[in-house]
Every structure is written in C-alpha cells, then in structure tokens.
Amino acid sequence: MTSELDIFVGNTTLIDEDVYRLWLDGYSVGDAVALRVRSGILEQTGATAAVLQSDTMDHYRTFHMLERLLHAPPKLLHQLIYQIPPSRQALLIERYYAFDEAFVREVLGKKLSKGTKKDLDDISTKTGITLKSCRRQFDNFKRVFKVVEEMRGSLVDNIQQHFLLSDRLARDYAAIVFFANNRFETGKKKLQYLSFGDFAFCAELMIQNWTLGAVDSQVDDMDMDLDKEFLQDLKELKVLVADKDLLDLHKSLVCTALRGKLGVFSEMEANFKNLSRGLVNVATKLTHNKDVRDLFVDLVEKFVEPCRSDHWPLSDVRLFLNQYSASVHSLDGFRNLPKAVRPHLAAPPPLPQRVSPCGHQRGCHKT
Amino acid sequence: MPGKLKVKIVAGRHLPVMDRASDLTDAFVEVKFGNTTFKTDVYPKSLNPQWNSEWFKFEVDDEDLQDEPLQITVLDHDTYSANDAIGKVYIDIDPLLYSEAATVISGWFPIYDTIHGIRGEINVVVKVDLFNDLNRFRQSSCGVKFFCTTSIPKCYRAVIIHGFVEELVVNEDPEYQWIDRIRTPRASNEARQRLISLMSGELQRKIGLKVLEMRGNAVVGYLQCFDLEGESGLVVRAIGTACTLDKLSSPAAFLPACNSPSKEMKEIPFNEDPNPNTHSSGPSTPLKNQTYSFSPSKSYSRQSSSSDTDLSLTPKTAPYPQGPRIYLCPSSPSLSCGSLHLKKSCLLLSESSLPPHHSSLVSPVLRKSVSFSEELFLAASGMGSGSAGKEGGPFKALLRQQTQSALEQREFPFFTLTAFPPGFLVHVGGVVSARSVKLLDRIHNPAFVGIMSNTRSYKLLDWNSFNSDEPETRDAWWAEIRQEIKSHAKALGCHAVVGYSESTSICEEVCILSASGTAAVLNPRFLQDGTVEGCLEQRLEENLPAGCGFCHIPYDELNMPFPAHLTYCYNCRKQKVPDVLFTTIDLPTDATVIGKGCLIQARLCRLKKKAQAEANATAISNLLPFMEYEVHTQLMNKLKLKGMNALFGLRIQITVGENMLMGLASATGVYLAALPTPGGIQIAGKTPNDGSYEQHISHMQKKINDTIAKNKELYEINPPEISEEIIGSPIPEPRQRSRLLRSQSESSDEVTELDLSHGKKDAFVLEIDDTDAMEDVHSLLTDVPPPSGFYSCNTEIMPGINNWTSEIQMFTSVRVIRLSSLNLTNQALNKNFNDLCENLLKSLYFKLRSMIPCCLCHVNFTVSLPEDELIQVTVTAVAITFDKNQALQTTKAHVEKSLQRASTDNEELLQFPLELCSDSLPSHPFPPAKAVTVEKTSPMGEGNFRNRSAAPCANSTVGVVKMTPLSFIPGAKITKYLGIINMFFIRETTSLREEGGVSGFLHAFIAEVFAMVRAHVAALGGNAVVSYIMKQCVFMENPNKNQAQCLINVSGDAVVFARESELEVVSTQQPAANCQPACTGGEVTT
C-alpha cells in the first residue's frame, strides 16, 4: 500500500511556523521529518511518523505554492487563492526575507550576479547553511535590488512598499542594496571582525549623508549612488595635511579641546599627523571607483589599526573624531566651504557601534 | 422580454504575461450571454488593465436568465494570429432573480482556465432588471428560492412543507464527442463546463416550476448531482423538499429566529417541550396568552381557542370526546412544574387505572375505517395494542389518517431535510435503503433492493422481478427505487421518509443507484395549510413525551417487520422503544442525550471478478446483500463497543470498481436516554475444549469489556444517575412530591423489570469460528479514539458540546493509495482500507491540533475507485473550537436548567409562537419578565445588526469568506441568504510533474475551487458559505503521459452573517481594517 496522493486544503491556509522555518532553512522533507521527530512532537501529540511525514509534505507543498507569491509580497495580500489572516501573511513575508548573518557577510558588497550565484555552494559549505537556503537569500537580495534599483524616493521606503517588510528588515535590505550597488569590499581578512550590523550602520549614515538623496530627493537612484560632486569636493580636504600651518593649527585645536579628556592623549598627540593624513588620504581618493570599493579596507588600515595598536578605548576614538571634524570648521580656509559639502561636514560623525574583541573599535566614517 | 441583464467590465489585475517579447498583455474581454456577445476595447500593454466598459445590456427571457450562465472570457489581442484566451469566468445570475437575495453581483472574480488554473482576476458588475410578467411564468420559475441547507434556513419559518421534488436532465457528454477527431483539452473541458452549467440552470428552473405547481416558494435541502456515465451520456439530477417559507421580518420574531446555533445547541440536552409553536394555527397574540400564563386552568383556555375545530372533527372518530381533554395540558411526564404537576400525576395514575378494553375498543373502530390501506392498518393496530395508545389513540389515529391523506396525494412522501421544526417529527422507524444495479447500455438487468432498519433485520426482495422488456429511462430507474423506499417505510409503519438522499456509483457500464432515508411518522401540520389540522394536532402532540417521542416505535409490536427487542421507553416509561435506533437524520434538538457522541464508521471491501456487462452486474448484485449485512454488523458492533445505542446521520456508500466493491458507512453514535443501555459484546469460541484457545477468547473478551468501559468514560456516558435525576428532579412542592414519588415508584418497578429483560436479551454474541471472525474482532479494537481534546461526528452538531467558539476551519483532504499486489485477499484489502481511513483521521487530528479543544463536525467521507488498484478517499469537514470549561459545567447546569425550562416552557410556547421554531432566548423563571426582555432587546438588537452587517459588506472584495458544511456559523447569526452556489470545474494538465505531481496538481486545484467559491460569495455581498458540500471530486491521472484531469462539483448557500457579541465585532473589524489597503487598492482601480 503506497500513498499516491495525499493532500489537505483548508479554507484558511494552515501555516505551521516550525515547518516553515525548516523549509526556509532548506531542509529536505526527509530531514525536516527527522528534525521534527527529534523535537519530541510525536510524544506530545501521539502521532505516528507517517502522519508527520504527510503533514510535512503538505506544508512543504503549500510553501512551495506560496513562494511564487512571496516573490512579490503585495500579490500575497491581493491574491484570492489562499485565505491567510493578515498577521500570518506578515509572518510569512518577514520570515521569507529574513537572512542569516553568516550568509550576508559572505555576499555583502559583491555583485549580485550569476557569477556570485555560482559560488553559493562554497558559501554553503563554509557557513553550514544549506545551499537551498543560500539560494533563497541570494535571490531575495537580487530581487529587492532589481526592483528598487532605478526607483525614485527613499530606498527604505521603496523596499518597504514593494516588499512589505518591517522597518528593521527594510533598513537591512537598504544596506545590502547600497553595498551591492557600490561594491564595497567587505570580505578581506582584515574586515572579518566586523558584523553585518556594523556595515549596515555605516550604510545608513552614508545613505543619509553621502548620496544624491542627501542633497536632492527627486533623483533616480538617489539613495543608491554616492554623490559624485561630493566626492569631488572631498579633494579639497587635502589642504588639511598638505598645508603645514593648517595641519598644526588643526592639531592644536584638537589637542586643546581634548587635553585631559583622553586617556590616550599623548599617543594621540604623537600620532595626530599620521592619523589625519590617513583619514584625509582615504577621503581624497574616493573619486576613483577602485578606492571607493576599498573604503572600508583603507579606513581599517589607515585609522583603525593605528588606534588599535595604541590601545585606544572606544570613547576616546569617538571624542577624537568628533573634535577632529568639529575643529575643521574653525579653520580659516573652511569657513566658506562649497555649499554641497556643508551638510556632510555638519552631519554628526558616526558612532562606532561595536567593540572589537581586543577591546578596540573601529571608526569607519569620517567627515 | 421580461428581463434585462446588465454587465460592466471594470478592470483586471495580476494578468499573466501573454507577450513574451514585452512581458505584457493586450487584454480585452468578451461578455457572452445566450447567443449575444459583447466585447470591450483592447487595453494595451498592461497586466492590470482598466477597461471601465459601458454597461453591456442583454434583453432576455427569464427562462434564459435561469438556464444560462453569464460567460466572461478574457483574451489577449494578437494582431497577426488568433487571439489567445487567458481564461473565463462563469457567473450564475440566479441569485439576482429573487427579490430577497442579492441585488447586484460585483467584485473580483478569478479568471479560470482549465489548463492553467487561475490567471489573474477581473472586476465585474452584474445587475438584472426583472420586469414583472403578468402572464405568470410558464416556463420560468424565477422567484423560487433554493437552499442546500437541509433544515429550515435560519431567518425563515416554514409555513408548509410540501414535500419531495425531483428532476433529471440527460445530455450527451461533450467529452465523448471527440472520438473521431483530435481532442483539444481546453475546448472539450470548456464545452463540458458550459453544458453542465446550462443543465443545472435548466434543472433548477424545472424544479422551480414543480415547486410553483405545489404552491411553494422555496426548495430546501436541494441536492444536485452529476452522473458521468461516459459514452452513454451525462445525467444531471436533483432532489429537494418544496416548502413555503416566510421571512421572519418583525423585530420580535426576527431576533429569536435568527438566534445563534450555539444557543440552540445549548438546549439540546434539555428536555425541550416537543410542542410546536402555534404559528400555523393562526395568530395567537402574546398578550392573549399572557393572561392565561399563570392560570391553573390553562389547558382549558387553550382548548377553548381551538374548540371549534375540535367539535368538527372529534365526533367522527373519537368515541370519548372528553377523554383527550385531560391531556391538553402541554406537559410531558419528564417535565413538570407548578400547576402542571397535578395533571402529570393524574396522567400517570389514570394510565394504570384505565381499563384495557379502551384500547381494544378503539382499534377495531379504526381498523374498520381504514382497512383498505395496509399502512393505516399497521398504524392503527400499532396504536391499539401499544400500551400507550389509550386516550391518545383515536387522536393519533386521526393524525395518521390526516397525515396519510396529506401524504397520499404525493407520489413520494420524501423529505430531504435532516433537521426539522419542533414537533414535525413524531416517530422514527429506522433506516430504509434501496439499491439497484443497472447496465448503462442495456435495458433489462437485475435489480437488487434491500431494506435496512434499525435492528438486525435484513430483507432481500426478489430482484429478478424487476426484469422488464420495456425501455427504461433514468427516470424510471429512480422511480422504481423510490417506490421501493416507500414500501419499506410502509412496512415500518411509517408514511414518510426523512433525511432522504440518492446517490450513484458508476464503473464502466455498470451503475449502482442507491437511495436511503429514515422512515418516519410526521406531524401533518406542516404538510398542509389549513388551521384545522393544526389545532387538532397540537393537542395530540401534548401527549407525546418530551425528548423521547421520536424514539417510540411507529410499527405494530406484535406484527413487527423484523425481529427487534422492544422495551418501555426509559424516559416516559409509557411507550415501546427499540433497543437501537439507526437514522439518516440529524439528532432532533429536543432529544435527550447522555454524554457525547462520536463518529462511527464501518469499512468494507469485497473483491470481485472482472467481468463484462451483464455478468458483472449480476456479480455485483450478488455481492451487495452480503456487503450491506456486514456493514450493518460492523456498525452495530462498533456502536456497542462505544456503549451507545443510536446512530444519526447514517450514510452508507457502496462504490463499485473494476475488481472490487467498497462499502463505507459513517454515522454519529449517541446514547439516547430514552433507549435501553446497550448490552455488551460477548465472544464465543467454537472449540471449547482447547485451553489456550479459551484463554485467548477470554483475553479478547476482557479487552472488549475494557474498551467499552473506557469509551463510556471517554464519552461521558453514565446513564443511571442522569436519567434518574431528570425524572426525579422537578419536584418543587411537597404535596405533589409525594404523589409523584408514588408514581415514580411504579415506574421504578418497571425499571427492574426492564433490566431483567435487558439481561435476558444480551444476545449479542460474536462467534469466533475462524480466522476471519478473529480479524473482524481485531479490527473492531484497532479503531483508536481521537486524541484528547478532539471529538468528531458526521452530523451538524456534536451532542453534548454546546459552547462553540467562533473559530472554524473547513477543509478537504484527499488521499489515494495504490494497492500493492494484484492477488489481494479480502482481509488484506479490508486492512488497507481501514488503515487508509484511520490514518487520514489521524492526520486530520494532527493537522488541527492547534485548535484543541475542538470538534470535527459534518465529517463527510467519499470513496471512489478511479482505477484497478487505486482507492481514493475524500473527506470534507469543519473543525470548530469550543470552550472546554463551559462544556464541563453544562452537564450539571443542564439538569438545573431543564428544570427551569420545564417551568417556563409551556408558558413560553403559548406566548411566543415564532420563537419556538428557532428556540432561543435564555429561559427566565417568569414568563412575563421574559416577554418584557424580548420587547426591550429587539429594537436594539436590530440596530446592532445593521451596524455589524455594514462592516463585512464594505470589505467584501477582499474580506474573509468563511466556508462550512454546517447550516450555521458558530457565534454568529445569519442575517440574509443570498442564493445558492453551485459550481462545476474541470482542471487538466499536460505537465503533471512540473506542477508538483498529482498532489501538487490537486492541492492547487482544490485551493482554486475554494477561491472561486469565496470570490462568488463575496461578489454577492456575502461573507460565508453554509451547507457547503463537495459533491464530486473525480480525479484521473496518466503519469506516463504526464497528464491528469480532475472534475470538482461544489455547492452551498451564500449568506451574510453577523457576529453576536460586541467583542467579536471588534475582532472581525480588526482584520477587515488590516485588509483595508488591499480593498481600497481594488476600489481605486474601479
């Protein structure tokens, strides 16, 4: 006796959260059944393995049919075929678009192309996430990217509107799209200690301050591409290190303000020129695409690592960077900056989010 | 030109991409009705076209309006080649043809293609202007309402129940007209869909005409079926019950009438007074009755109101005109209070003191008067010899006579209803069924007809006598079967058949026609208008004890049609009842049930040699009686094992396949308080000398006894205490108590006597003489009860559960298994089939575990044998949650409440005639107070209802549509019936693997069918489908060719419901509000 056909269709579509998770995680029906058996569900319900198998198959089939709709979440809301309560719809969408930290770190900043897709097996082996799940996550990134790529208006709003994601998840997707679009290098060994959250934090600030959208809210691609004019203007910062007087003046302003406030004051004083040169060099090179991609690598090399070797505590880095950018405004040559640059300079410097394992932190953003 | 149909095509959305190059579609729409077609403009390059067409107007006969569906085709315009069809929508405009239903159909319909399934949606508005045809419709029957519900729909009241209507239409099946040409799947499927739509329209119209002829205005319990006979054609047939319904519109009447089923259910365990309300006896104002409400001489006051009829009728047959008057008080022995006590004890005393010759006097008179009619003879003699006849005898006989004459006018006194207005059902005889095997291409063939009743009787009629050389039509086949059913009912002393249904099973050219129902004696009051009978009737009913009257045998004790063990009714102790009762109807609301019910199934397979034509038919005919017998035995065994004594909603399905026959019987077992406690099951071995064998037997016996004990506990069956309590409790005054006690002691004597007889009759012995029998016993014990927190039944409601919460989940589950080997034995086959059903149930329990505590109601199994080694089982049911805490309390509360009710029931009955048909408001100790509450609450109630109904209507486009096979929605009241939904779909695929195999294909199709039903209901302005049924699910596959095809036929009643409590109103509005963006999205496009 073999079961040829076995289906259950409810007027309200039944969604089992646990099975949904297993399906999203890319487990085969067999593995899912095994995992469910291990969870002790048979003992709780008195069901047999055959019942569990049939139930799992059924849910998998339902999810498979719903997947098409999940690719365009508004369709899920308007469709008539599956009657699903709104709260369940939201859950389906949110979970479907959720991603694994380990996976996103692997593809963050990479081009969402077929080539990358081919590398998914390696990522799967490396992260222990099933290939199926990797594919879903990669396709989600790509799908969101394609939809919002050439759209006007705020990136987060667009994502929210077209994918009905929660605010938090939409922000994460905005970061992913932003990184993918600018192809920031995040995979280098030096950057491994940074989490997706760290990058997402930077992405948000960069979208706010460095993109076209920061200047003009009615342009295509406004939150995706960096403002070329702004990057051009950054070249003028070179004077901060090129002009010896200005450099000294800047240093003295910062030192005066921070005297007694920094635990690492002497190290800072000694290293000021190096640090300032590092920061300004990173900024002035940003007109080249190659250097834009290496932004985070450069920042870590030129600024984070020197700080770390001197054992700067997080609070000191923050104070220093604040003072470093604030003092620039008091310098003669910067009182009449081009208009475009002003908002960027006026923006608060990013607060490092995470303390690295060795007690140090990173400062990735500069004014 | 009596009708103008207006159609507007508004917009489309989510259309499929038809042009690969542009990834877009140039869509336009064809609107077709009859032979007229209109087209919209092409809306270029869009997947969400906005046609916003003009109103397309069709001027048509109302005959066509009834027959034809509106056909909307969405196409993709192609400049160079033929336009590609995207899909179609068929809209049945019937609901627009009667005034009380929907006035407009407007909403998003899924665009359906038989090959691709649903492909986007289209927004359509349909209206009908119906001109009043003064030359009353001759061919059309517009205005006749159709209901699938097998009871009087809520918010209507039955003025008259006219009776059986049937019709049948035959046509060639388009599927078989392609033989010489190449079959194009889409064209063939669409031709079939359209034809069936047309045929069901025609059928409905013809049935409507019959109803109008009978002067009815509605068909209740409408059941339409298709027989796909293959090359010999396509038969669409329908049966129903013609009624004259009145809409309950006055606020006072409206409120109780539409009351929640959950409330109604609460009253089930109570001893409701079986007295019907007085509504057919003419207007009796509450005021008038109220004046008498506390008067001890109430019975006389009532009598006086009907005295004129009394005079005109009683002298004819009743020799003791004063006699019956004693019984005019609407009391029943088990219910009593206050002033009625006197009467009650009187009654009990007089009963014992009455000289026996009274009855003997009565009967000859009656016999003489009615000797020409066999069934009347049965009835009358039953009365005369029955210990309870007495004074009631003549009146009852009169009742019978009148009912008889009322029913005699009809060819078939059948009713498709399964639940009845209070007082309608007087006695139930038992299940009657008939089957006949026919050859679809031949004329003469053997016919088999069997009778099955509530006991182990089995009657085989001479099936060869039906051979005939006359050409037979399908009509004649059914007429023959119905005639058989009618005669079985007569043999049971019944003049009517209720819970009647018909079905077929077809395999190649052999067809089994089956009909079954429950033989019953009915109260004629509802069958004919005329207040005369009504008044008379009321008095007669007063003799009937509450909650057990329907169990009393309608046939003659001395001349029983089959051997049965009769005992005195455990409830009233006056009349005889059988030891078990099988019925096809729902549990009457006034029945006294102990404990809870449960689903009982008998499953059976029999191998059959493959044969052709006549030889095949003969083989099947030979097998049928054995199958019926075994199914019956299984049911009986399982019922005993559950410690119960009655089956309701019994449905036996015999399915024929190439090489086997399958029998599946489902019913809901209950313990009726009126019937005796079932004796256990005794096992007897054949070889008594074998020690180990005996040990084995005793081990089995112990297991069986344990199971019975366990089941009794599980279903809370503890009869002695409760029955005693019910009988003994209503004793408010000491003086009467002493009397009552005396009468009680008399009855308790009876109890011991009954118990003795009960001990003697413990004849239910299972003999184990071979391995087969052993297997049977084993299979008895393998049925596992549902996990805790789950109950299941196949009736509308679960006896013993009465506090439903509002969560419902309707579902359909389909399973197909392939039998492993070809040389199967009957045992292996039985086991496979049994496992299939049990596993299916287990899966359902597991799937729905989040709803615990819940009950699976209206569990409907259908079996088919699509191919040699394939068995397909389809289940549709609804899971309803209930409140466990309250459920526990009710057992105790119900005794108290019944006491309370008993005191009020009689008064209430007099005062609020309408209320009774729904039976509703919580009982108040004092009738006047109650009257006030009704008046006070009613206007408010109506106001609330309006507010509430507004919410679902506004959101109808995307709002939630509930579906249920039940006739009600828990925790809500149905405020409007919008019309019948009757849809037929075909889906075919040539890429089965790509669509997820057979499971994926069918899963998607059923989901689509649900969606289309919901969309139609929403477009009618409704928010639920009640009495939903999937009548057919024919699935065929050809995996080698990567093909599959499925036909599904569903029906139900579209309704508008409103939540009862304010709290729930908020909760329903909440999701509605969440849907708002979706809704407005839809609206914006219009």
Short mmCIF file of C-alpha atoms in Angstrom, two decimals, chain B residues 448-655:
data_model
loop_
_atom_site.label_atom_id
_atom_site.label_comp_id
_atom_site.label_asym_id
_atom_site.label_seq_id
_atom_site.Cartn_x
_atom_site.Cartn_y
_atom_site.Cartn_z
CA PHE B 448 -31.44 -5.55 -6.13
CA VAL B 449 -33.27 -3.87 -3.38
CA GLY B 450 -32.70 -4.29 0.27
CA ILE B 451 -34.17 -2.97 3.41
CA MET B 452 -32.17 -1.99 6.35
CA SER B 453 -33.70 -0.84 9.51
CA ASN B 454 -32.72 -0.04 12.98
CA THR B 455 -32.32 -3.61 14.04
CA ARG B 456 -30.51 -6.50 12.58
CA SER B 457 -33.22 -7.28 10.16
CA TYR B 458 -32.39 -7.83 6.61
CA LYS B 459 -34.81 -8.34 3.85
CA LEU B 460 -33.95 -9.41 0.42
CA LEU B 461 -36.55 -8.89 -2.19
CA ASP B 462 -36.82 -10.88 -5.33
CA TRP B 463 -34.66 -8.81 -7.56
CA ASN B 464 -35.47 -10.73 -10.64
CA SER B 465 -38.97 -9.47 -10.56
CA PHE B 466 -37.80 -6.16 -11.88
CA ASN B 467 -36.75 -7.51 -15.18
CA SER B 468 -38.57 -5.75 -17.83
CA ASP B 469 -38.59 -5.58 -21.54
CA GLU B 470 -39.87 -2.07 -21.60
CA PRO B 471 -37.25 0.51 -22.41
CA GLU B 472 -36.32 2.20 -19.19
CA THR B 473 -35.23 5.72 -18.74
CA ARG B 474 -33.15 7.09 -15.91
CA ASP B 475 -36.39 8.49 -14.57
CA ALA B 476 -37.95 5.08 -14.41
CA TRP B 477 -34.89 3.70 -12.62
CA TRP B 478 -35.18 6.23 -9.89
CA ALA B 479 -38.95 5.93 -9.70
CA GLU B 480 -38.50 2.23 -9.11
CA ILE B 481 -36.06 2.79 -6.29
CA ARG B 482 -38.21 5.42 -4.70
CA GLN B 483 -41.18 3.13 -4.87
CA GLU B 484 -39.12 0.56 -3.05
CA ILE B 485 -38.15 3.01 -0.36
CA LYS B 486 -41.74 3.97 0.05
CA SER B 487 -42.84 0.41 0.55
CA HIS B 488 -40.07 -0.20 3.08
CA ALA B 489 -41.24 2.78 5.01
CA LYS B 490 -44.75 1.42 4.96
CA ALA B 491 -43.52 -1.88 6.29
CA LEU B 492 -42.09 0.03 9.22
CA GLY B 493 -45.45 1.58 9.89
CA CYS B 494 -44.30 4.94 8.62
CA HIS B 495 -45.87 7.07 5.98
CA ALA B 496 -42.92 9.26 5.22
CA VAL B 497 -39.19 9.17 4.66
CA VAL B 498 -37.00 11.92 6.04
CA GLY B 499 -33.30 12.60 5.61
CA TYR B 500 -33.71 11.19 2.13
CA SER B 501 -30.82 11.14 -0.31
CA GLU B 502 -29.85 9.47 -3.55
CA SER B 503 -26.50 8.57 -5.00
CA THR B 504 -24.86 6.60 -7.75
CA SER B 505 -21.63 4.76 -8.31
CA ILE B 506 -20.54 4.13 -11.84
CA CYS B 507 -17.80 1.91 -13.18
CA GLU B 508 -17.62 1.37 -16.88
CA GLU B 509 -21.14 0.46 -17.93
CA VAL B 510 -22.37 -0.71 -14.54
CA CYS B 511 -24.14 1.72 -12.30
CA ILE B 512 -25.37 1.25 -8.75
CA LEU B 513 -28.24 3.52 -7.86
CA SER B 514 -28.77 3.96 -4.15
CA ALA B 515 -31.35 5.74 -2.11
CA SER B 516 -31.71 5.89 1.61
CA GLY B 517 -33.64 7.72 4.23
CA THR B 518 -35.31 7.34 7.58
CA ALA B 519 -38.83 6.05 7.80
CA ALA B 520 -40.84 8.39 9.96
CA VAL B 521 -44.25 9.44 11.09
CA LEU B 522 -44.71 13.15 10.63
CA ASN B 523 -46.95 15.73 12.03
CA PRO B 524 -49.21 16.83 9.19
CA ARG B 525 -49.46 20.35 10.46
CA PHE B 526 -46.60 21.49 8.34
CA LEU B 527 -47.60 19.49 5.36
CA GLN B 528 -50.76 21.32 4.52
CA ASP B 529 -52.02 24.73 5.28
CA GLY B 530 -55.42 24.66 6.90
CA THR B 531 -55.52 25.59 10.51
CA VAL B 532 -57.94 22.80 11.24
CA GLU B 533 -55.41 20.08 11.44
CA GLY B 534 -53.00 22.35 13.12
CA CYS B 535 -55.17 22.93 16.12
CA LEU B 536 -56.06 19.37 16.42
CA GLU B 537 -52.53 18.38 16.10
CA GLN B 538 -51.31 20.50 18.88
CA ARG B 539 -53.40 18.70 21.30
CA LEU B 540 -52.31 15.37 20.16
CA GLU B 541 -48.74 16.21 20.49
CA GLU B 542 -49.23 17.16 24.01
CA ASN B 543 -49.46 13.53 24.71
CA LEU B 544 -46.05 12.93 23.40
CA PRO B 545 -43.35 12.94 25.99
CA ALA B 546 -40.51 15.32 25.52
CA GLY B 547 -37.26 14.19 24.10
CA CYS B 548 -38.25 10.62 23.50
CA GLY B 549 -41.36 10.75 21.36
CA PHE B 550 -39.45 10.26 18.18
CA CYS B 551 -37.87 7.08 19.53
CA HIS B 552 -41.16 5.36 20.09
CA ILE B 553 -41.86 2.67 17.61
CA PRO B 554 -44.30 3.56 14.87
CA TYR B 555 -44.93 -0.05 13.91
CA ASP B 556 -47.00 -2.75 15.48
CA GLU B 557 -45.36 -4.51 18.33
CA LEU B 558 -46.98 -7.82 17.62
CA ASN B 559 -46.53 -7.62 13.95
CA MET B 560 -43.06 -6.27 13.65
CA PRO B 561 -41.48 -6.09 10.24
CA PHE B 562 -38.27 -7.52 11.67
CA PRO B 563 -37.16 -9.04 14.94
CA ALA B 564 -36.36 -6.40 17.49
CA HIS B 565 -36.10 -6.14 21.23
CA LEU B 566 -38.64 -3.69 22.46
CA THR B 567 -38.63 -2.16 25.88
CA TYR B 568 -40.55 0.57 27.53
CA CYS B 569 -39.14 3.97 26.88
CA TYR B 570 -36.58 4.85 29.53
CA ASN B 571 -37.73 8.39 29.50
CA CYS B 572 -41.51 8.33 29.71
CA ARG B 573 -41.94 4.65 30.56
CA LYS B 574 -45.11 4.57 28.58
CA GLN B 575 -44.34 3.58 25.08
CA LYS B 576 -42.18 0.97 23.48
CA VAL B 577 -38.82 1.76 22.05
CA PRO B 578 -36.37 -0.40 20.14
CA ASP B 579 -33.00 -1.31 21.67
CA VAL B 580 -31.09 0.57 18.99
CA LEU B 581 -32.09 3.23 16.54
CA PHE B 582 -30.43 3.97 13.21
CA THR B 583 -31.37 7.12 11.33
CA THR B 584 -30.10 9.25 8.47
CA ILE B 585 -31.22 12.50 10.05
CA ASP B 586 -29.56 14.87 12.47
CA LEU B 587 -30.18 14.45 16.13
CA PRO B 588 -33.51 16.16 16.88
CA THR B 589 -32.94 19.21 19.02
CA ASP B 590 -35.31 18.00 21.67
CA ALA B 591 -33.71 14.59 22.07
CA THR B 592 -32.29 13.77 25.46
CA VAL B 593 -28.76 12.56 25.02
CA ILE B 594 -26.39 11.34 27.67
CA GLY B 595 -22.75 12.14 27.27
CA LYS B 596 -21.13 12.98 23.97
CA GLY B 597 -21.38 11.45 20.56
CA CYS B 598 -18.71 10.15 18.27
CA LEU B 599 -18.06 9.29 14.65
CA ILE B 600 -18.59 5.62 13.90
CA GLN B 601 -17.52 4.13 10.61
CA ALA B 602 -17.90 0.73 9.06
CA ARG B 603 -15.45 -0.04 6.28
CA LEU B 604 -15.54 -2.95 3.99
CA CYS B 605 -14.02 -4.23 0.77
CA ARG B 606 -15.04 -7.18 -1.32
CA LEU B 607 -13.09 -8.50 -4.24
CA LYS B 608 -14.99 -9.21 -7.36
CA LYS B 609 -14.00 -10.91 -10.55
CA LYS B 610 -13.57 -8.69 -13.52
CA ALA B 611 -16.46 -9.25 -15.80
CA GLN B 612 -18.32 -7.66 -18.63
CA ALA B 613 -21.75 -6.17 -18.76
CA GLU B 614 -24.47 -8.43 -17.51
CA ALA B 615 -22.21 -10.93 -15.82
CA ASN B 616 -20.64 -8.03 -13.98
CA ALA B 617 -23.98 -6.61 -12.94
CA THR B 618 -25.09 -9.98 -11.66
CA ALA B 619 -21.89 -10.45 -9.72
CA ILE B 620 -22.35 -7.07 -8.11
CA SER B 621 -25.98 -7.77 -7.32
CA ASN B 622 -24.96 -10.97 -5.64
CA LEU B 623 -22.35 -9.26 -3.53
CA LEU B 624 -24.47 -6.34 -2.42
CA PRO B 625 -26.63 -8.05 0.19
CA PHE B 626 -23.57 -9.51 1.90
CA MET B 627 -21.89 -6.16 1.93
CA GLU B 628 -24.90 -4.45 3.40
CA TYR B 629 -25.18 -7.12 6.01
CA GLU B 630 -21.54 -6.84 7.01
CA VAL B 631 -21.58 -3.08 7.06
CA HIS B 632 -24.57 -3.26 9.29
CA THR B 633 -22.97 -5.79 11.62
CA GLN B 634 -19.84 -3.68 11.85
CA LEU B 635 -21.83 -0.60 12.69
CA MET B 636 -23.72 -2.47 15.34
CA ASN B 637 -20.54 -3.88 16.88
CA LYS B 638 -18.82 -0.56 16.93
CA LEU B 639 -21.86 1.11 18.39
CA LYS B 640 -21.96 -1.41 21.22
CA LEU B 641 -18.26 -1.04 21.72
CA LYS B 642 -18.81 2.67 22.25
CA GLY B 643 -21.54 1.91 24.76
CA MET B 644 -24.07 3.83 22.71
CA ASN B 645 -27.49 2.96 21.39
CA ALA B 646 -28.35 5.16 18.43
CA LEU B 647 -26.86 6.29 15.14
CA PHE B 648 -27.65 9.57 13.46
CA GLY B 649 -26.68 10.86 10.06
CA LEU B 650 -26.03 7.35 8.78
CA ARG B 651 -24.71 7.35 5.27
CA ILE B 652 -23.74 4.13 3.57
CA GLN B 653 -21.81 4.42 0.39
CA ILE B 654 -21.20 1.44 -1.83
CA THR B 655 -18.66 2.09 -4.53
#
